[in-house]
Amino acid sequence: MSTSLIYFIHALSPLHMGTGAATGGIDLPHSREASTGLPNAPGSGIKGVLRDELKSKCNHHTRLFGAEHYNQTNRDQGALLFSDALLLCLPVPSYSGGFAWVSSPAALRRYERERRACGLSALPGNPSVTDGRAACAASPLLAAGKLYLHDVALEHDNGSSAAAAKIAGDIAQALYGNGAIQDIGFFTARFAIVDDKVLGYLASEAMDVRTRIAIKDDTKTVRKGGLWTAENLPSETVLG
């Protein structure tokens, strides 16, 4: 007997799940899907974090998470299997409203597929947006009928506003639950659906890239080779 559940990751601080290999000008890029190029969170990494966190707190640790990697006599992988967490909403700076949680039709279709696999209902709406347009509720994101996200200007698709608001409310309900009415309203007002191509661009250009340095203990100067860049998912990213 097996049970499938949807899980979410809501990044409250910048999140880095590395690949161990440099690409382009970034020394430590974030993990991405090979097929779409969108950032993700590999299920193996999530399982490893939970394994360590619950090691001293769970009575059935080995049964759930499997044997330790160095155990040569027991190769049991455990009863818990985690799929990769896929990008659902990317926080992007907005000229109006501070920032937006940005999704796309393809990201929402994949999320809906996972819902159906878990026996949940379909999303309450199916807005389709074309290149150069964005769907959102009448919200603080709008400036003279347009959305300015990062360095992209998009026309507001007014005909899809109601569907976008319903989808935003559904996702917010899953993230925050019944008791956080203010959080649900805040999320819904800043949720936007853009074209798949635009989301792909933003997921490349609107990531949190930070420069890191390693300092010598004695001279307090940068160690040779101790300067590198790391790519992170920005705070408030939602994966599922």
mmCIF file of C-alpha atoms in Angstrom:
data_model
loop_
_atom_site.group_PDB
_atom_site.id
_atom_site.type_symbol
_atom_site.label_atom_id
_atom_site.label_comp_id
_atom_site.label_asym_id
_atom_site.label_seq_id
_atom_site.Cartn_x
_atom_site.Cartn_y
_atom_site.Cartn_z
ATOM 1 C CA MET A 1 0.000 0.000 0.000
ATOM 2 C CA SER A 2 1.330 3.432 -0.928
ATOM 3 C CA THR A 3 0.211 7.018 -0.393
ATOM 4 C CA SER A 4 1.156 10.024 -2.526
ATOM 5 C CA LEU A 5 1.258 13.520 -1.040
ATOM 6 C CA ILE A 6 2.137 16.922 -2.459
ATOM 7 C CA TYR A 7 4.764 18.880 -0.567
ATOM 8 C CA PHE A 8 5.824 22.512 -0.927
ATOM 9 C CA ILE A 9 9.063 24.333 -0.264
ATOM 10 C CA HIS A 10 8.618 28.012 0.618
ATOM 11 C CA ALA A 11 12.068 29.584 0.828
ATOM 12 C CA LEU A 12 12.130 32.073 3.708
ATOM 13 C CA SER A 13 15.767 32.867 2.946
ATOM 14 C CA PRO A 14 17.907 32.386 -0.193
ATOM 15 C CA LEU A 15 18.115 28.676 -1.028
ATOM 16 C CA HIS A 16 21.051 26.957 -2.715
ATOM 17 C CA MET A 17 21.062 23.360 -3.891
ATOM 18 C CA GLY A 18 24.226 23.030 -5.923
ATOM 19 C CA THR A 19 25.296 20.861 -8.832
ATOM 20 C CA GLY A 20 29.008 20.706 -8.035
ATOM 21 C CA ALA A 21 29.977 22.137 -11.434
ATOM 22 C CA ALA A 22 30.460 25.680 -12.698
ATOM 23 C CA THR A 23 28.502 26.997 -15.686
ATOM 24 C CA GLY A 24 29.291 30.255 -17.453
ATOM 25 C CA GLY A 25 30.329 32.977 -15.051
ATOM 26 C CA ILE A 26 28.775 31.374 -11.951
ATOM 27 C CA ASP A 27 31.038 29.120 -9.912
ATOM 28 C CA LEU A 28 28.275 27.439 -7.901
ATOM 29 C CA PRO A 29 25.048 27.370 -9.950
ATOM 30 C CA HIS A 30 21.751 26.230 -8.505
ATOM 31 C CA SER A 31 20.331 22.869 -9.564
ATOM 32 C CA ARG A 32 18.194 23.034 -12.725
ATOM 33 C CA GLU A 33 16.090 20.670 -14.776
ATOM 34 C CA ALA A 34 17.876 19.426 -17.874
ATOM 35 C CA SER A 35 14.663 19.575 -19.930
ATOM 36 C CA THR A 36 13.350 23.053 -19.071
ATOM 37 C CA GLY A 37 16.328 24.845 -17.557
ATOM 38 C CA LEU A 38 14.156 25.918 -14.616
ATOM 39 C CA PRO A 39 15.602 25.747 -11.080
ATOM 40 C CA ASN A 40 14.414 22.871 -8.908
ATOM 41 C CA ALA A 41 15.134 21.083 -5.639
ATOM 42 C CA PRO A 42 16.217 17.456 -6.191
ATOM 43 C CA GLY A 43 14.234 14.972 -4.134
ATOM 44 C CA SER A 44 17.408 13.189 -3.027
ATOM 45 C CA GLY A 45 18.660 16.385 -1.378
ATOM 46 C CA ILE A 46 15.354 16.955 0.384
ATOM 47 C CA LYS A 47 15.349 13.390 1.677
ATOM 48 C CA GLY A 48 18.915 13.793 2.915
ATOM 49 C CA VAL A 49 18.091 16.958 4.856
ATOM 50 C CA LEU A 50 15.092 15.316 6.514
ATOM 51 C CA ARG A 51 17.130 12.189 7.251
ATOM 52 C CA ASP A 52 19.665 14.238 9.211
ATOM 53 C CA GLU A 53 17.062 16.424 10.921
ATOM 54 C CA LEU A 54 14.969 13.479 12.152
ATOM 55 C CA LYS A 55 17.788 11.067 12.970
ATOM 56 C CA SER A 56 17.440 11.453 16.741
ATOM 57 C CA LYS A 57 13.711 12.249 16.730
ATOM 58 C CA CYS A 58 12.152 9.382 14.774
ATOM 59 C CA ASN A 59 11.581 5.861 16.109
ATOM 60 C CA HIS A 60 11.416 4.331 12.610
ATOM 61 C CA HIS A 61 14.235 6.277 11.010
ATOM 62 C CA THR A 62 15.853 3.401 9.085
ATOM 63 C CA ARG A 63 12.513 2.025 7.980
ATOM 64 C CA LEU A 64 11.503 5.411 6.550
ATOM 65 C CA PHE A 65 14.801 6.711 5.186
ATOM 66 C CA GLY A 66 16.758 3.522 4.600
ATOM 67 C CA ALA A 67 20.175 2.389 5.775
ATOM 68 C CA GLU A 68 23.092 4.776 6.113
ATOM 69 C CA HIS A 69 25.249 4.993 2.990
ATOM 70 C CA TYR A 70 28.221 3.392 4.740
ATOM 71 C CA ASN A 71 26.229 0.336 5.865
ATOM 72 C CA GLN A 72 27.422 -2.471 3.607
ATOM 73 C CA THR A 73 25.043 -5.118 4.968
ATOM 74 C CA ASN A 74 21.765 -3.242 4.461
ATOM 75 C CA ARG A 75 21.038 -1.427 1.199
ATOM 76 C CA ASP A 76 17.381 -0.717 1.995
ATOM 77 C CA GLN A 77 16.394 2.636 0.445
ATOM 78 C CA GLY A 78 13.544 3.238 2.875
ATOM 79 C CA ALA A 79 9.803 3.629 2.518
ATOM 80 C CA LEU A 80 9.853 7.360 1.719
ATOM 81 C CA LEU A 81 10.410 8.478 -1.858
ATOM 82 C CA PHE A 82 10.691 12.166 -2.730
ATOM 83 C CA SER A 83 10.151 13.519 -6.209
ATOM 84 C CA ASP A 84 11.971 16.672 -7.270
ATOM 85 C CA ALA A 85 10.319 19.913 -6.145
ATOM 86 C CA LEU A 86 9.596 21.950 -9.286
ATOM 87 C CA LEU A 87 9.404 25.716 -9.626
ATOM 88 C CA LEU A 88 5.862 26.970 -9.059
ATOM 89 C CA CYS A 89 6.225 30.676 -8.157
ATOM 90 C CA LEU A 90 9.363 32.760 -8.602
ATOM 91 C CA PRO A 91 9.584 36.057 -6.671
ATOM 92 C CA VAL A 92 10.605 38.840 -9.047
ATOM 93 C CA PRO A 93 11.147 42.566 -8.345
ATOM 94 C CA SER A 94 8.208 44.669 -9.509
ATOM 95 C CA TYR A 95 8.209 48.375 -10.335
ATOM 96 C CA SER A 96 4.865 48.593 -8.529
ATOM 97 C CA GLY A 97 3.984 46.561 -5.441
ATOM 98 C CA GLY A 98 7.516 45.608 -4.429
ATOM 99 C CA PHE A 99 7.687 42.119 -5.909
ATOM 100 C CA ALA A 100 5.510 39.522 -7.642
ATOM 101 C CA TRP A 101 5.166 35.759 -7.322
ATOM 102 C CA VAL A 102 5.454 34.736 -10.984
ATOM 103 C CA SER A 103 4.225 31.485 -12.500
ATOM 104 C CA SER A 104 3.439 30.319 -16.043
ATOM 105 C CA PRO A 105 0.920 28.042 -17.812
ATOM 106 C CA ALA A 106 3.438 25.193 -18.097
ATOM 107 C CA ALA A 107 4.427 25.425 -14.416
ATOM 108 C CA LEU A 108 0.751 25.388 -13.410
ATOM 109 C CA ARG A 109 -0.047 22.440 -15.706
ATOM 110 C CA ARG A 110 2.728 20.410 -14.116
ATOM 111 C CA TYR A 111 1.502 21.335 -10.658
ATOM 112 C CA GLU A 112 -2.031 20.313 -11.635
ATOM 113 C CA ARG A 113 -0.745 16.970 -12.932
ATOM 114 C CA GLU A 114 0.827 16.299 -9.535
ATOM 115 C CA ARG A 115 -2.449 17.244 -7.828
ATOM 116 C CA ARG A 116 -4.381 14.744 -9.926
ATOM 117 C CA ALA A 117 -1.810 12.033 -9.201
ATOM 118 C CA CYS A 118 -2.454 12.610 -5.495
ATOM 119 C CA GLY A 119 -6.218 12.440 -5.927
ATOM 120 C CA LEU A 120 -6.795 16.190 -5.569
ATOM 121 C CA SER A 121 -9.092 18.372 -7.644
ATOM 122 C CA ALA A 122 -7.993 20.379 -10.661
ATOM 123 C CA LEU A 123 -6.939 23.984 -10.331
ATOM 124 C CA PRO A 124 -9.889 26.438 -10.287
ATOM 125 C CA GLY A 125 -9.080 28.026 -13.626
ATOM 126 C CA ASN A 126 -6.869 27.654 -16.676
ATOM 127 C CA PRO A 127 -5.704 31.042 -17.920
ATOM 128 C CA SER A 128 -3.608 31.138 -21.065
ATOM 129 C CA VAL A 129 -1.338 34.119 -21.616
ATOM 130 C CA THR A 130 0.424 35.107 -24.778
ATOM 131 C CA ASP A 131 3.883 36.554 -25.203
ATOM 132 C CA GLY A 132 4.056 40.093 -23.883
ATOM 133 C CA ARG A 133 1.052 39.786 -21.575
ATOM 134 C CA ALA A 134 0.484 38.761 -17.950
ATOM 135 C CA ALA A 135 -2.567 37.684 -15.953
ATOM 136 C CA CYS A 136 -3.128 38.853 -12.411
ATOM 137 C CA ALA A 137 -5.883 40.151 -10.192
ATOM 138 C CA ALA A 138 -6.381 43.907 -10.019
ATOM 139 C CA SER A 139 -3.475 44.399 -7.676
ATOM 140 C CA PRO A 140 -0.630 46.661 -6.523
ATOM 141 C CA LEU A 141 1.487 45.150 -9.304
ATOM 142 C CA LEU A 142 -0.295 47.181 -11.974
ATOM 143 C CA ALA A 143 1.084 50.516 -13.149
ATOM 144 C CA ALA A 144 -1.021 52.200 -15.845
ATOM 145 C CA GLY A 145 -2.287 48.831 -17.045
ATOM 146 C CA LYS A 146 1.141 47.188 -17.236
ATOM 147 C CA LEU A 147 3.357 44.981 -15.103
ATOM 148 C CA TYR A 148 7.057 45.813 -14.898
ATOM 149 C CA LEU A 149 8.801 42.672 -13.642
ATOM 150 C CA HIS A 150 12.594 42.818 -13.323
ATOM 151 C CA ASP A 151 13.465 44.332 -16.726
ATOM 152 C CA VAL A 152 10.386 43.058 -18.582
ATOM 153 C CA ALA A 153 7.313 45.182 -19.388
ATOM 154 C CA LEU A 154 4.071 43.212 -19.878
ATOM 155 C CA GLU A 155 0.540 44.213 -20.819
ATOM 156 C CA HIS A 156 -2.165 43.237 -18.345
ATOM 157 C CA ASP A 157 -4.459 40.465 -19.631
ATOM 158 C CA ASN A 158 -7.652 41.671 -17.968
ATOM 159 C CA GLY A 159 -9.721 38.757 -19.304
ATOM 160 C CA SER A 160 -7.751 36.255 -17.210
ATOM 161 C CA SER A 161 -7.800 38.252 -13.959
ATOM 162 C CA ALA A 162 -10.541 36.211 -12.290
ATOM 163 C CA ALA A 163 -8.918 32.861 -13.136
ATOM 164 C CA ALA A 164 -5.507 34.082 -11.931
ATOM 165 C CA ALA A 165 -7.024 35.253 -8.642
ATOM 166 C CA LYS A 166 -8.683 31.867 -8.057
ATOM 167 C CA ILE A 167 -5.459 29.968 -8.741
ATOM 168 C CA ALA A 168 -3.517 32.325 -6.477
ATOM 169 C CA GLY A 169 -6.026 31.777 -3.683
ATOM 170 C CA ASP A 170 -5.778 28.003 -4.081
ATOM 171 C CA ILE A 171 -1.961 28.012 -3.892
ATOM 172 C CA ALA A 172 -1.979 30.455 -0.974
ATOM 173 C CA GLN A 173 -4.449 28.259 0.909
ATOM 174 C CA ALA A 174 -2.068 25.326 0.554
ATOM 175 C CA LEU A 175 0.914 27.407 1.689
ATOM 176 C CA TYR A 176 -0.602 29.299 4.602
ATOM 177 C CA GLY A 177 -3.690 27.350 5.708
ATOM 178 C CA ASN A 178 -6.985 28.692 6.992
ATOM 179 C CA GLY A 179 -5.626 30.803 9.820
ATOM 180 C CA ALA A 180 -3.446 33.219 7.830
ATOM 181 C CA ILE A 181 -6.000 35.394 6.021
ATOM 182 C CA GLN A 182 -3.589 38.326 5.720
ATOM 183 C CA ASP A 183 -0.887 36.134 4.179
ATOM 184 C CA ILE A 184 -3.366 34.649 1.695
ATOM 185 C CA GLY A 185 -4.506 38.118 0.656
ATOM 186 C CA PHE A 186 -0.919 39.357 0.319
ATOM 187 C CA PHE A 187 0.030 36.390 -1.886
ATOM 188 C CA THR A 188 -3.076 36.640 -4.061
ATOM 189 C CA ALA A 189 -2.566 40.356 -4.697
ATOM 190 C CA ARG A 190 1.007 39.764 -5.909
ATOM 191 C CA PHE A 191 0.521 36.597 -7.969
ATOM 192 C CA ALA A 192 1.029 36.874 -11.738
ATOM 193 C CA ILE A 193 1.010 34.404 -14.632
ATOM 194 C CA VAL A 194 3.373 35.135 -17.507
ATOM 195 C CA ASP A 195 4.253 33.339 -20.722
ATOM 196 C CA ASP A 196 6.473 30.251 -20.346
ATOM 197 C CA LYS A 197 9.286 31.962 -22.242
ATOM 198 C CA VAL A 198 9.183 34.956 -19.901
ATOM 199 C CA LEU A 199 9.343 32.736 -16.807
ATOM 200 C CA GLY A 200 12.339 30.936 -18.307
ATOM 201 C CA TYR A 201 14.071 34.272 -18.840
ATOM 202 C CA LEU A 202 13.302 35.501 -15.319
ATOM 203 C CA ALA A 203 14.459 32.187 -13.824
ATOM 204 C CA SER A 204 17.811 32.853 -15.443
ATOM 205 C CA GLU A 205 18.215 36.606 -14.984
ATOM 206 C CA ALA A 206 16.336 37.294 -11.716
ATOM 207 C CA MET A 207 18.097 34.740 -9.522
ATOM 208 C CA ASP A 208 19.986 35.716 -6.356
ATOM 209 C CA VAL A 209 23.690 35.619 -7.321
ATOM 210 C CA ARG A 210 26.116 36.451 -4.503
ATOM 211 C CA THR A 211 29.866 36.875 -4.433
ATOM 212 C CA ARG A 212 31.669 35.025 -1.648
ATOM 213 C CA ILE A 213 35.227 35.367 -0.350
ATOM 214 C CA ALA A 214 37.499 33.331 1.884
ATOM 215 C CA ILE A 215 39.721 35.356 4.228
ATOM 216 C CA LYS A 216 43.155 34.391 5.538
ATOM 217 C CA ASP A 217 43.113 34.182 9.342
ATOM 218 C CA ASP A 218 46.492 35.845 9.801
ATOM 219 C CA THR A 219 46.411 38.704 7.279
ATOM 220 C CA LYS A 220 42.648 39.144 6.938
ATOM 221 C CA THR A 221 43.065 39.324 3.168
ATOM 222 C CA VAL A 222 41.430 37.216 0.475
ATOM 223 C CA ARG A 223 42.927 33.780 0.032
ATOM 224 C CA LYS A 224 44.267 32.921 -3.408
ATOM 225 C CA GLY A 225 41.387 31.421 -5.334
ATOM 226 C CA GLY A 226 39.046 32.360 -2.480
ATOM 227 C CA LEU A 227 36.640 34.466 -4.531
ATOM 228 C CA TRP A 228 33.580 32.794 -6.028
ATOM 229 C CA THR A 229 29.947 33.361 -6.981
ATOM 230 C CA ALA A 230 26.963 31.292 -5.847
ATOM 231 C CA GLU A 231 23.500 31.248 -7.421
ATOM 232 C CA ASN A 232 20.509 30.961 -5.086
ATOM 233 C CA LEU A 233 16.771 30.797 -5.377
ATOM 234 C CA PRO A 234 15.567 34.141 -3.992
ATOM 235 C CA SER A 235 13.682 34.435 -0.714
ATOM 236 C CA GLU A 236 9.940 33.699 -1.087
ATOM 237 C CA THR A 237 10.393 31.178 -3.930
ATOM 238 C CA VAL A 238 7.705 28.472 -3.943
ATOM 239 C CA LEU A 239 8.435 24.955 -5.258
ATOM 240 C CA GLY A 240 6.100 22.000 -5.247
#
